[in-house]
Short mmCIF file of C-alpha atoms in Angstrom, two decimals:
data_model
loop_
_atom_site.label_atom_id
_atom_site.label_comp_id
_atom_site.label_asym_id
_atom_site.label_seq_id
_atom_site.Cartn_x
_atom_site.Cartn_y
_atom_site.Cartn_z
CA UNK A 209 1.60 7.07 175.52
CA UNK A 210 2.93 8.24 178.68
CA UNK A 211 4.92 11.65 178.59
CA UNK A 212 8.31 10.17 179.95
CA UNK A 213 9.60 13.84 179.50
CA UNK A 214 7.95 15.01 182.59
CA UNK A 215 7.19 12.29 184.86
CA UNK A 216 8.83 11.54 188.06
CA UNK A 217 11.46 9.11 188.84
CA UNK A 218 9.29 7.02 190.88
CA UNK A 219 6.80 6.36 188.06
CA UNK A 220 9.65 5.77 185.86
CA UNK A 221 10.98 2.78 188.20
CA UNK A 222 7.34 1.69 187.94
CA UNK A 223 7.09 1.66 184.09
CA UNK A 224 10.49 0.08 183.73
CA UNK A 225 9.54 -2.58 185.83
CA UNK A 226 6.31 -3.27 184.21
CA UNK A 227 8.25 -3.85 181.11
CA UNK A 228 10.00 -6.71 182.63
CA UNK A 229 9.17 -10.26 181.55
CA UNK A 230 9.04 -12.06 185.02
CA UNK A 231 6.77 -9.30 186.31
CA UNK A 232 3.77 -10.08 184.20
CA UNK A 233 4.62 -13.79 184.66
CA UNK A 234 4.52 -13.53 188.23
CA UNK A 235 1.04 -11.46 188.36
CA UNK A 236 -0.34 -14.45 186.17
CA UNK A 237 0.75 -16.88 188.68
CA UNK A 238 -0.31 -15.06 191.68
CA UNK A 239 -3.70 -14.89 189.88
CA UNK A 240 -3.71 -18.58 189.43
CA UNK A 241 -2.97 -19.15 193.16
CA UNK A 242 -5.64 -16.67 194.20
CA UNK A 243 -8.19 -18.66 191.78
CA UNK A 244 -7.41 -21.92 193.49
CA UNK A 245 -7.74 -20.73 197.04
CA UNK A 246 -10.84 -18.78 195.97
CA UNK A 247 -12.61 -22.20 195.09
CA UNK A 248 -12.32 -23.11 198.82
CA UNK A 249 -14.22 -19.78 199.70
CA UNK A 250 -17.11 -20.51 197.26
CA UNK A 251 -17.48 -23.91 198.39
CA UNK A 252 -21.02 -23.04 200.34
CA UNK A 253 -22.53 -21.51 197.23
CA UNK A 254 -22.18 -24.55 195.15
CA UNK A 255 -25.61 -26.56 194.57
CA UNK A 256 -25.95 -30.25 195.41
CA UNK A 257 -26.56 -31.58 191.86
CA UNK A 258 -23.54 -29.92 190.68
CA UNK A 259 -21.28 -31.37 193.50
CA UNK A 260 -22.76 -34.70 192.77
CA UNK A 261 -22.12 -34.37 189.13
CA UNK A 262 -18.70 -32.82 189.08
CA UNK A 263 -16.53 -34.57 191.73
CA UNK A 264 -12.57 -34.30 192.30
CA UNK A 265 -12.04 -37.50 190.69
CA UNK A 266 -13.39 -35.98 187.33
CA UNK A 267 -11.52 -32.52 187.74
CA UNK A 268 -7.79 -34.01 188.80
CA UNK A 269 -7.03 -35.64 185.14
CA UNK A 270 -7.69 -32.39 183.29
CA UNK A 271 -5.56 -30.53 185.97
CA UNK A 272 -2.93 -33.22 185.52
CA UNK A 273 -2.85 -32.94 181.81
CA UNK A 274 -2.88 -28.86 182.04
CA UNK A 275 -0.07 -29.28 184.38
CA UNK A 276 2.27 -31.32 182.42
CA UNK A 277 1.42 -29.76 179.08
CA UNK A 278 1.87 -26.13 180.31
CA UNK A 279 5.24 -26.93 181.81
CA UNK A 280 6.56 -28.37 178.37
CA UNK A 281 5.08 -25.68 176.39
CA UNK A 282 6.17 -22.86 178.77
CA UNK A 283 9.83 -24.41 178.61
CA UNK A 284 9.65 -24.48 174.78
CA UNK A 285 8.29 -21.12 174.34
CA UNK A 286 11.31 -19.84 176.57
CA UNK A 287 13.48 -21.65 174.49
CA UNK A 288 12.27 -20.42 171.28
CA UNK A 289 12.40 -16.53 172.75
CA UNK A 290 16.01 -16.71 173.98
CA UNK A 291 16.92 -18.27 170.47
CA UNK A 292 15.09 -15.64 168.65
CA UNK A 293 16.42 -12.65 170.89
CA UNK A 294 19.90 -14.07 170.33
CA UNK A 295 19.72 -14.05 166.76
CA UNK A 296 18.20 -10.87 166.48
CA UNK A 297 21.05 -9.51 168.49
CA UNK A 298 23.62 -11.17 166.27
CA UNK A 299 22.24 -10.12 163.07
CA UNK A 300 20.97 -6.72 164.12
CA UNK A 301 22.66 -5.00 167.09
CA UNK A 302 22.99 -6.02 170.91
CA UNK A 303 20.97 -2.80 171.87
CA UNK A 304 17.89 -4.56 169.99
CA UNK A 305 17.67 -7.20 172.41
CA UNK A 306 16.51 -5.01 175.08
CA UNK A 307 13.85 -3.75 172.82
CA UNK A 308 12.45 -7.15 172.02
CA UNK A 309 12.82 -8.10 175.56
CA UNK A 310 9.97 -5.46 176.11
CA UNK A 311 7.55 -6.86 173.62
CA UNK A 312 4.25 -7.57 175.39
CA UNK A 313 2.93 -10.05 172.94
CA UNK A 314 5.75 -12.32 174.11
CA UNK A 315 5.38 -11.45 177.87
CA UNK A 316 1.35 -12.04 177.78
CA UNK A 317 1.90 -15.28 175.98
CA UNK A 318 4.64 -16.66 178.31
CA UNK A 319 2.51 -15.48 181.35
CA UNK A 320 -0.33 -17.21 180.09
CA UNK A 321 1.41 -20.53 179.85
CA UNK A 322 3.28 -20.28 183.12
CA UNK A 323 0.09 -18.72 184.98
CA UNK A 324 -1.84 -21.91 183.74
CA UNK A 325 0.81 -24.28 184.97
CA UNK A 326 0.91 -22.77 188.43
CA UNK A 327 -2.68 -22.79 188.74
CA UNK A 328 -2.92 -26.40 187.75
CA UNK A 329 -0.27 -27.37 190.19
CA UNK A 330 -1.65 -25.16 192.89
CA UNK A 331 -5.07 -26.92 192.75
CA UNK A 332 -3.68 -30.42 192.40
CA UNK A 333 -1.85 -29.69 195.60
CA UNK A 334 -4.75 -28.44 197.57
CA UNK A 335 -6.61 -31.42 196.28
CA UNK A 336 -4.44 -33.71 197.28
CA UNK A 337 -3.78 -32.28 200.88
CA UNK A 338 -7.48 -32.24 201.24
CA UNK A 339 -7.65 -28.57 201.71
CA UNK A 340 -10.30 -28.50 198.89
CA UNK A 341 -14.06 -29.09 200.15
CA UNK A 342 -16.00 -31.85 197.90
CA UNK A 343 -17.62 -29.09 196.31
CA UNK A 344 -14.82 -26.90 195.34
CA UNK A 345 -14.56 -29.27 192.51
CA UNK A 346 -17.13 -27.32 190.72
CA UNK A 347 -15.47 -23.96 190.97
CA UNK A 348 -12.10 -25.51 189.98
CA UNK A 349 -13.55 -27.04 186.79
CA UNK A 350 -15.15 -23.78 185.87
CA UNK A 351 -11.90 -21.64 186.35
CA UNK A 352 -10.16 -24.48 184.50
CA UNK A 353 -12.41 -24.22 181.60
CA UNK A 354 -11.62 -20.51 181.39
CA UNK A 355 -7.81 -21.21 181.66
CA UNK A 356 -8.12 -23.71 178.86
CA UNK A 357 -9.99 -21.11 176.65
CA UNK A 358 -7.08 -18.57 177.52
CA UNK A 359 -4.55 -21.06 176.80
CA UNK A 360 -6.00 -21.73 173.38
CA UNK A 361 -6.05 -17.89 172.53
CA UNK A 362 -2.43 -17.53 173.59
CA UNK A 363 -1.42 -20.56 171.52
CA UNK A 364 -3.03 -18.92 168.40
CA UNK A 365 -1.54 -15.60 169.32
CA UNK A 366 1.90 -17.18 169.90
CA UNK A 367 1.85 -19.02 166.45
CA UNK A 368 0.94 -16.05 164.52
CA UNK A 369 3.89 -13.97 166.73
CA UNK A 370 6.32 -16.88 165.82
CA UNK A 371 6.39 -15.90 162.06
CA UNK A 372 8.41 -13.18 162.57
CA UNK A 373 9.94 -13.35 165.96
CA UNK A 374 13.60 -12.31 165.88
CA UNK A 375 13.66 -11.45 162.02
CA UNK A 376 15.28 -8.44 160.60
CA UNK A 377 11.65 -6.93 159.44
CA UNK A 378 10.40 -7.10 163.35
CA UNK A 379 13.56 -5.81 164.86
CA UNK A 380 13.46 -2.78 162.35
CA UNK A 381 9.87 -2.24 162.95
CA UNK A 382 10.11 -2.22 166.88
CA UNK A 383 13.55 -0.15 166.73
CA UNK A 384 11.74 2.44 164.49
CA UNK A 385 8.63 2.33 166.84
CA UNK A 386 10.91 3.26 170.12
CA UNK A 387 12.75 5.87 167.84
CA UNK A 388 9.79 7.84 166.74
CA UNK A 389 8.33 7.77 170.45
CA UNK A 390 11.51 9.40 171.59
CA UNK A 391 11.80 11.86 168.50
CA UNK A 392 8.36 13.10 168.72
CA UNK A 393 8.18 13.48 172.54
CA UNK A 394 11.44 15.50 172.05
CA UNK A 395 9.66 17.71 169.56
CA UNK A 396 6.61 18.26 171.65
CA UNK A 397 8.64 18.96 174.89
CA UNK A 398 11.42 20.93 173.61
CA UNK A 399 14.22 20.94 176.36
CA UNK A 400 12.27 18.55 178.45
CA UNK A 401 9.77 21.27 179.22
CA UNK A 402 12.44 23.35 180.87
CA UNK A 403 14.07 26.66 179.53
CA UNK A 404 16.21 25.94 176.51
CA UNK A 405 20.01 26.24 177.56
CA UNK A 406 21.82 27.91 174.44
CA UNK A 407 25.16 29.34 174.03
CA UNK A 408 23.78 32.81 174.75
CA UNK A 409 22.82 31.68 178.28
CA UNK A 410 24.50 33.38 180.96
CA UNK A 411 25.09 32.11 184.15
CA UNK A 412 25.45 33.87 187.42
CA UNK A 413 28.95 34.16 189.12
CA UNK A 414 27.95 32.28 192.36
CA UNK A 415 27.10 29.13 190.54
CA UNK A 416 28.33 25.88 192.16
CA UNK A 417 28.99 22.57 190.30
CA UNK A 418 26.39 19.46 190.67
CA UNK A 419 28.76 16.46 190.43
CA UNK A 420 27.73 13.35 189.02
CA UNK A 421 26.57 10.36 191.61
CA UNK A 422 27.88 7.80 189.61
CA UNK A 423 29.97 6.67 186.46
CA UNK A 424 27.80 5.84 183.50
CA UNK A 425 25.08 7.10 180.81
CA UNK A 426 22.74 9.68 182.18
CA UNK A 427 19.30 8.10 181.74
CA UNK A 428 16.71 10.32 183.09
CA UNK A 429 16.46 13.68 184.85
CA UNK A 430 13.65 14.07 187.06
CA UNK A 431 12.56 17.52 186.31
CA UNK A 432 9.44 17.54 188.64
CA UNK A 433 11.14 16.64 191.45
CA UNK A 434 13.90 19.05 190.77
CA UNK A 435 11.64 21.75 190.38
CA UNK A 436 9.91 21.03 193.53
CA UNK A 437 13.37 21.51 195.34
CA UNK A 438 13.61 24.91 193.97
CA UNK A 439 10.15 25.74 195.32
CA UNK A 440 10.21 28.86 197.49
CA UNK A 441 13.72 29.73 196.63
CA UNK A 442 15.52 32.13 194.05
CA UNK A 443 17.80 29.06 192.95
CA UNK A 444 18.54 28.27 189.27
CA UNK A 445 19.87 25.04 187.95
CA UNK A 446 21.72 24.71 184.62
CA UNK A 447 22.20 21.09 183.14
CA UNK A 448 24.69 20.77 180.34
CA UNK A 449 24.67 17.07 180.34
CA UNK A 450 21.88 15.77 178.23
CA UNK A 451 20.14 12.20 178.56
CA UNK A 452 22.59 9.90 176.55
CA UNK A 453 25.61 11.36 177.46
CA UNK A 454 28.62 9.46 179.53
CA UNK A 455 29.24 10.95 182.63
CA UNK A 456 31.96 10.21 185.24
CA UNK A 457 31.11 10.23 188.88
CA UNK A 458 32.33 13.56 190.25
CA UNK A 459 32.57 15.35 187.08
CA UNK A 460 30.10 18.30 186.84
CA UNK A 461 26.78 17.56 185.32
CA UNK A 462 24.90 20.78 186.02
CA UNK A 463 25.41 24.17 187.93
CA UNK A 464 23.40 25.55 190.58
CA UNK A 465 22.99 29.09 191.96
CA UNK A 466 21.46 29.59 195.28
CA UNK A 467 21.25 26.16 196.63
CA UNK A 468 22.45 24.95 199.87
CA UNK A 469 24.74 21.70 199.98
CA UNK A 470 21.61 19.46 201.35
CA UNK A 471 19.37 20.80 198.39
CA UNK A 472 22.37 20.00 195.86
CA UNK A 473 22.65 16.57 196.98
CA UNK A 474 18.65 16.13 196.64
CA UNK A 475 19.17 17.53 193.05
CA UNK A 476 21.77 14.75 192.32
CA UNK A 477 19.12 12.00 193.52
CA UNK A 478 17.15 13.40 190.60
CA UNK A 479 19.44 12.06 188.17
CA UNK A 480 19.21 8.55 186.86
CA UNK A 481 22.56 7.19 185.66
CA UNK A 482 22.88 3.63 184.39
CA UNK A 483 25.25 0.96 182.31
CA UNK A 484 23.54 1.71 179.30
CA UNK A 485 21.46 4.28 177.21
CA UNK A 486 17.61 4.20 177.18
CA UNK A 487 14.83 5.88 175.28
CA UNK A 488 12.84 7.84 177.53
CA UNK A 489 14.53 10.95 177.40
CA UNK A 490 17.33 10.36 174.94
CA UNK A 491 15.77 11.44 171.34
CA UNK A 492 18.96 10.55 169.35
CA UNK A 493 19.47 6.87 170.62
CA UNK A 494 16.64 5.19 168.40
CA UNK A 495 18.50 6.62 165.35
CA UNK A 496 21.58 5.43 166.56
CA UNK A 497 20.47 2.00 167.33
CA UNK A 498 19.12 1.87 163.69
CA UNK A 499 22.44 3.12 162.19
CA UNK A 500 24.16 0.09 164.29
CA UNK A 501 21.93 -2.46 162.17
CA UNK A 502 22.90 -0.56 158.95
CA UNK A 503 26.42 -0.85 159.88
CA UNK A 504 26.19 -4.37 160.84
CA UNK A 505 24.48 -5.24 157.78
CA UNK A 506 27.25 -3.54 155.56
CA UNK A 507 29.90 -5.51 157.58
CA UNK A 508 32.02 -7.99 155.32
CA UNK A 509 30.45 -10.97 157.13
CA UNK A 510 26.98 -9.98 156.57
CA UNK A 511 27.13 -8.03 153.08
CA UNK A 512 23.58 -7.17 153.39
CA UNK A 513 23.30 -3.40 151.27
CA UNK A 514 19.40 -4.09 151.15
CA UNK A 515 19.12 -3.84 155.00
CA UNK A 516 21.21 -0.90 155.12
CA UNK A 517 19.04 0.84 152.27
CA UNK A 518 15.93 -0.09 154.41
CA UNK A 519 17.46 1.49 157.71
CA UNK A 520 18.22 4.86 155.42
CA UNK A 521 14.67 4.84 154.31
CA UNK A 522 13.34 4.49 158.00
CA UNK A 523 15.65 7.10 159.43
CA UNK A 524 14.43 9.58 156.44
CA UNK A 525 10.89 9.16 157.38
CA UNK A 526 11.60 9.53 161.13
CA UNK A 527 13.62 12.90 160.55
CA UNK A 528 11.20 14.17 157.99
CA UNK A 529 8.16 13.42 160.41
CA UNK A 530 10.21 15.15 162.90
CA UNK A 531 11.05 18.09 160.93
CA UNK A 532 7.09 18.52 160.01
CA UNK A 533 5.70 18.26 163.53
CA UNK A 534 4.47 21.91 164.58
CA UNK A 535 6.13 23.03 167.61
CA UNK A 536 3.75 25.43 169.67
CA UNK A 537 5.22 28.26 171.44
CA UNK A 538 4.53 27.81 175.20
CA UNK A 539 5.77 28.66 178.33
CA UNK A 540 8.05 26.21 179.94
CA UNK A 541 6.75 24.08 182.99
CA UNK A 542 10.03 24.26 185.04
CA UNK A 543 10.96 27.86 184.26
CA UNK A 544 14.11 27.70 186.74
CA UNK A 545 15.87 24.82 185.29
CA UNK A 546 17.80 25.25 182.02
CA UNK A 547 18.45 22.26 179.64
CA UNK A 548 19.99 22.13 176.15
CA UNK A 549 17.45 21.30 173.58
CA UNK A 550 17.49 18.65 171.04
CA UNK A 551 20.03 19.02 168.52
CA UNK A 552 19.37 18.46 164.55
CA UNK A 553 23.23 18.01 164.22
CA UNK A 554 23.38 15.15 166.98
CA UNK A 555 20.29 13.72 165.30
CA UNK A 556 21.69 13.66 161.72
CA UNK A 557 25.19 12.30 163.00
CA UNK A 558 23.67 9.51 165.11
CA UNK A 559 21.43 8.54 162.09
CA UNK A 560 23.86 8.72 159.19
CA UNK A 561 27.54 8.93 160.30
CA UNK A 562 28.38 5.48 160.46
CA UNK A 563 26.37 4.63 157.23
CA UNK A 564 28.32 7.04 155.23
CA UNK A 565 31.53 5.78 156.40
CA UNK A 566 30.64 2.26 156.17
CA UNK A 567 28.75 2.25 152.92
CA UNK A 568 31.28 4.48 151.10
CA UNK A 569 32.17 1.59 148.93
CA UNK A 570 28.94 0.36 147.90
CA UNK A 571 27.15 2.87 145.36
CA UNK A 572 23.77 1.54 145.84
CA UNK A 573 24.05 2.74 149.45
CA UNK A 574 26.17 5.99 148.88
CA UNK A 575 23.59 7.13 146.29
CA UNK A 576 20.30 6.32 148.38
CA UNK A 577 22.21 8.20 151.33
CA UNK A 578 22.66 11.34 149.42
CA UNK A 579 18.88 10.99 148.27
CA UNK A 580 17.76 10.86 151.87
CA UNK A 581 20.11 13.70 152.85
CA UNK A 582 18.77 16.15 149.94
CA UNK A 583 15.29 15.59 150.83
CA UNK A 584 16.00 16.39 154.44
CA UNK A 585 17.90 19.38 153.38
CA UNK A 586 14.70 20.59 151.91
CA UNK A 587 12.88 20.22 154.81
CA UNK A 588 10.96 22.62 156.93
CA UNK A 589 13.29 22.71 159.70
CA UNK A 590 16.24 25.09 158.85
CA UNK A 591 18.73 23.40 161.59
CA UNK A 592 18.06 19.96 160.26
CA UNK A 593 18.51 20.91 156.74
CA UNK A 594 21.46 22.56 157.67
CA UNK A 595 23.07 19.53 159.42
CA UNK A 596 21.92 17.24 156.41
CA UNK A 597 23.61 19.31 153.83
CA UNK A 598 26.99 19.07 156.04
CA UNK A 599 26.43 15.13 156.13
CA UNK A 600 25.76 14.95 152.73
CA UNK A 601 29.15 16.59 151.87
CA UNK A 602 31.18 14.28 154.30
CA UNK A 603 29.27 11.11 152.80
CA UNK A 604 29.99 12.48 149.23
CA UNK A 605 33.69 12.67 150.29
CA UNK A 606 33.81 9.28 151.72
CA UNK A 607 32.33 7.78 148.60
CA UNK A 608 34.48 9.84 146.50
CA UNK A 609 37.70 8.13 148.25
CA UNK A 610 35.99 4.55 148.49
CA UNK A 611 34.50 4.30 144.73
CA UNK A 612 36.89 2.96 142.04
CA UNK A 613 34.51 3.75 138.78
CA UNK A 614 34.12 7.19 137.88
CA UNK A 615 30.59 6.07 136.69
CA UNK A 616 29.78 5.14 140.47
CA UNK A 617 30.97 8.49 141.54
CA UNK A 618 28.78 10.46 138.99
CA UNK A 619 25.56 8.32 140.33
CA UNK A 620 26.28 9.26 143.79
CA UNK A 621 26.88 13.02 142.75
CA UNK A 622 23.58 12.97 140.89
CA UNK A 623 21.83 11.41 143.85
CA UNK A 624 23.29 14.21 145.93
CA UNK A 625 21.54 16.78 143.58
CA UNK A 626 18.42 15.04 142.67
CA UNK A 627 17.33 14.05 146.23
CA UNK A 628 14.80 11.38 146.91
CA UNK A 629 11.00 10.88 147.25
CA UNK A 630 9.89 12.49 150.43
CA UNK A 631 8.42 9.79 152.78
#
């Protein structure tokens, strides 16, 4: 697992590109073309007995079947993927669609199917154009056997994968996995490995604002590159906009002391701003996506409190593990840069605020939420415990106003005092 807290912006771009569906498909297609051309180069190494046994006439039917079959399978698989992803976005949250697009199993299977099609098609073209020597059919047949084996394995894997592709269980698992990765990285690298910026931090009088280069969500801060800009200077940078915050072009996202105008422009280039939030440095985003799934489940059109209760349990487990993870005191990697640390209040707010509001009228959801918050309020992290207690009071107030029966209100109060089972 790469530490996306401290990687550079260029490495981030490579990681993001590697998760795109078309990249893996294009790579497999290019390898297929290389295999077809490589058969021409290996022609001189083929024994005569094999040349006589495996002629182009024997190989062409196999390539034709492979090309036509893989075209149909690829088209069908793409249609299944799009349908499943649209269904997941409709029943869960549109934000889950981007998580599912990064599924490596789907990418690998589709890349195998399309790569096999490109390989078969390119080999047929080379044979028809008479660019393949007669002995090349032996090499082409050997590669074709390997491709067929890979296609069979991909089909078996695809059949198993289709059993829960686009299902709510898979969407929740994938979202929880992304949320856990972001949360644990935030816990291991407080303040993005810079100096924590707190209300007690005093900035020099000569600080100058560093405006945002564009409008959108602050996705990533390249602290390595920013620290290199400060090398051999006495400059300091105070960043007050954390990843996940929406910023407007020209508004200050940081303040710098002792930097030239040119250096400030280079600092602005270290900020990645996009149209949507991402998981790399945004610890609270995964919890927010899970809460959106719970809110969608609680909507009148869906009316699925069981999913909301499942989400509460996953969020409780994530925050409990986050609070229990020990934080080793260590010197910051970027001592000249100040960044706000992950706020436990923000984590609790992102995880449970919407569920407390939307599930207030359903006693089973309100009671389970009180149990989860009661457990977190007894956790080892005092700041998270305090935030959980405050959220529990708010959720109880919501439930008191939404519930009609006094017995239901008593159940919610009992859940707040009893707590739940620690995950």
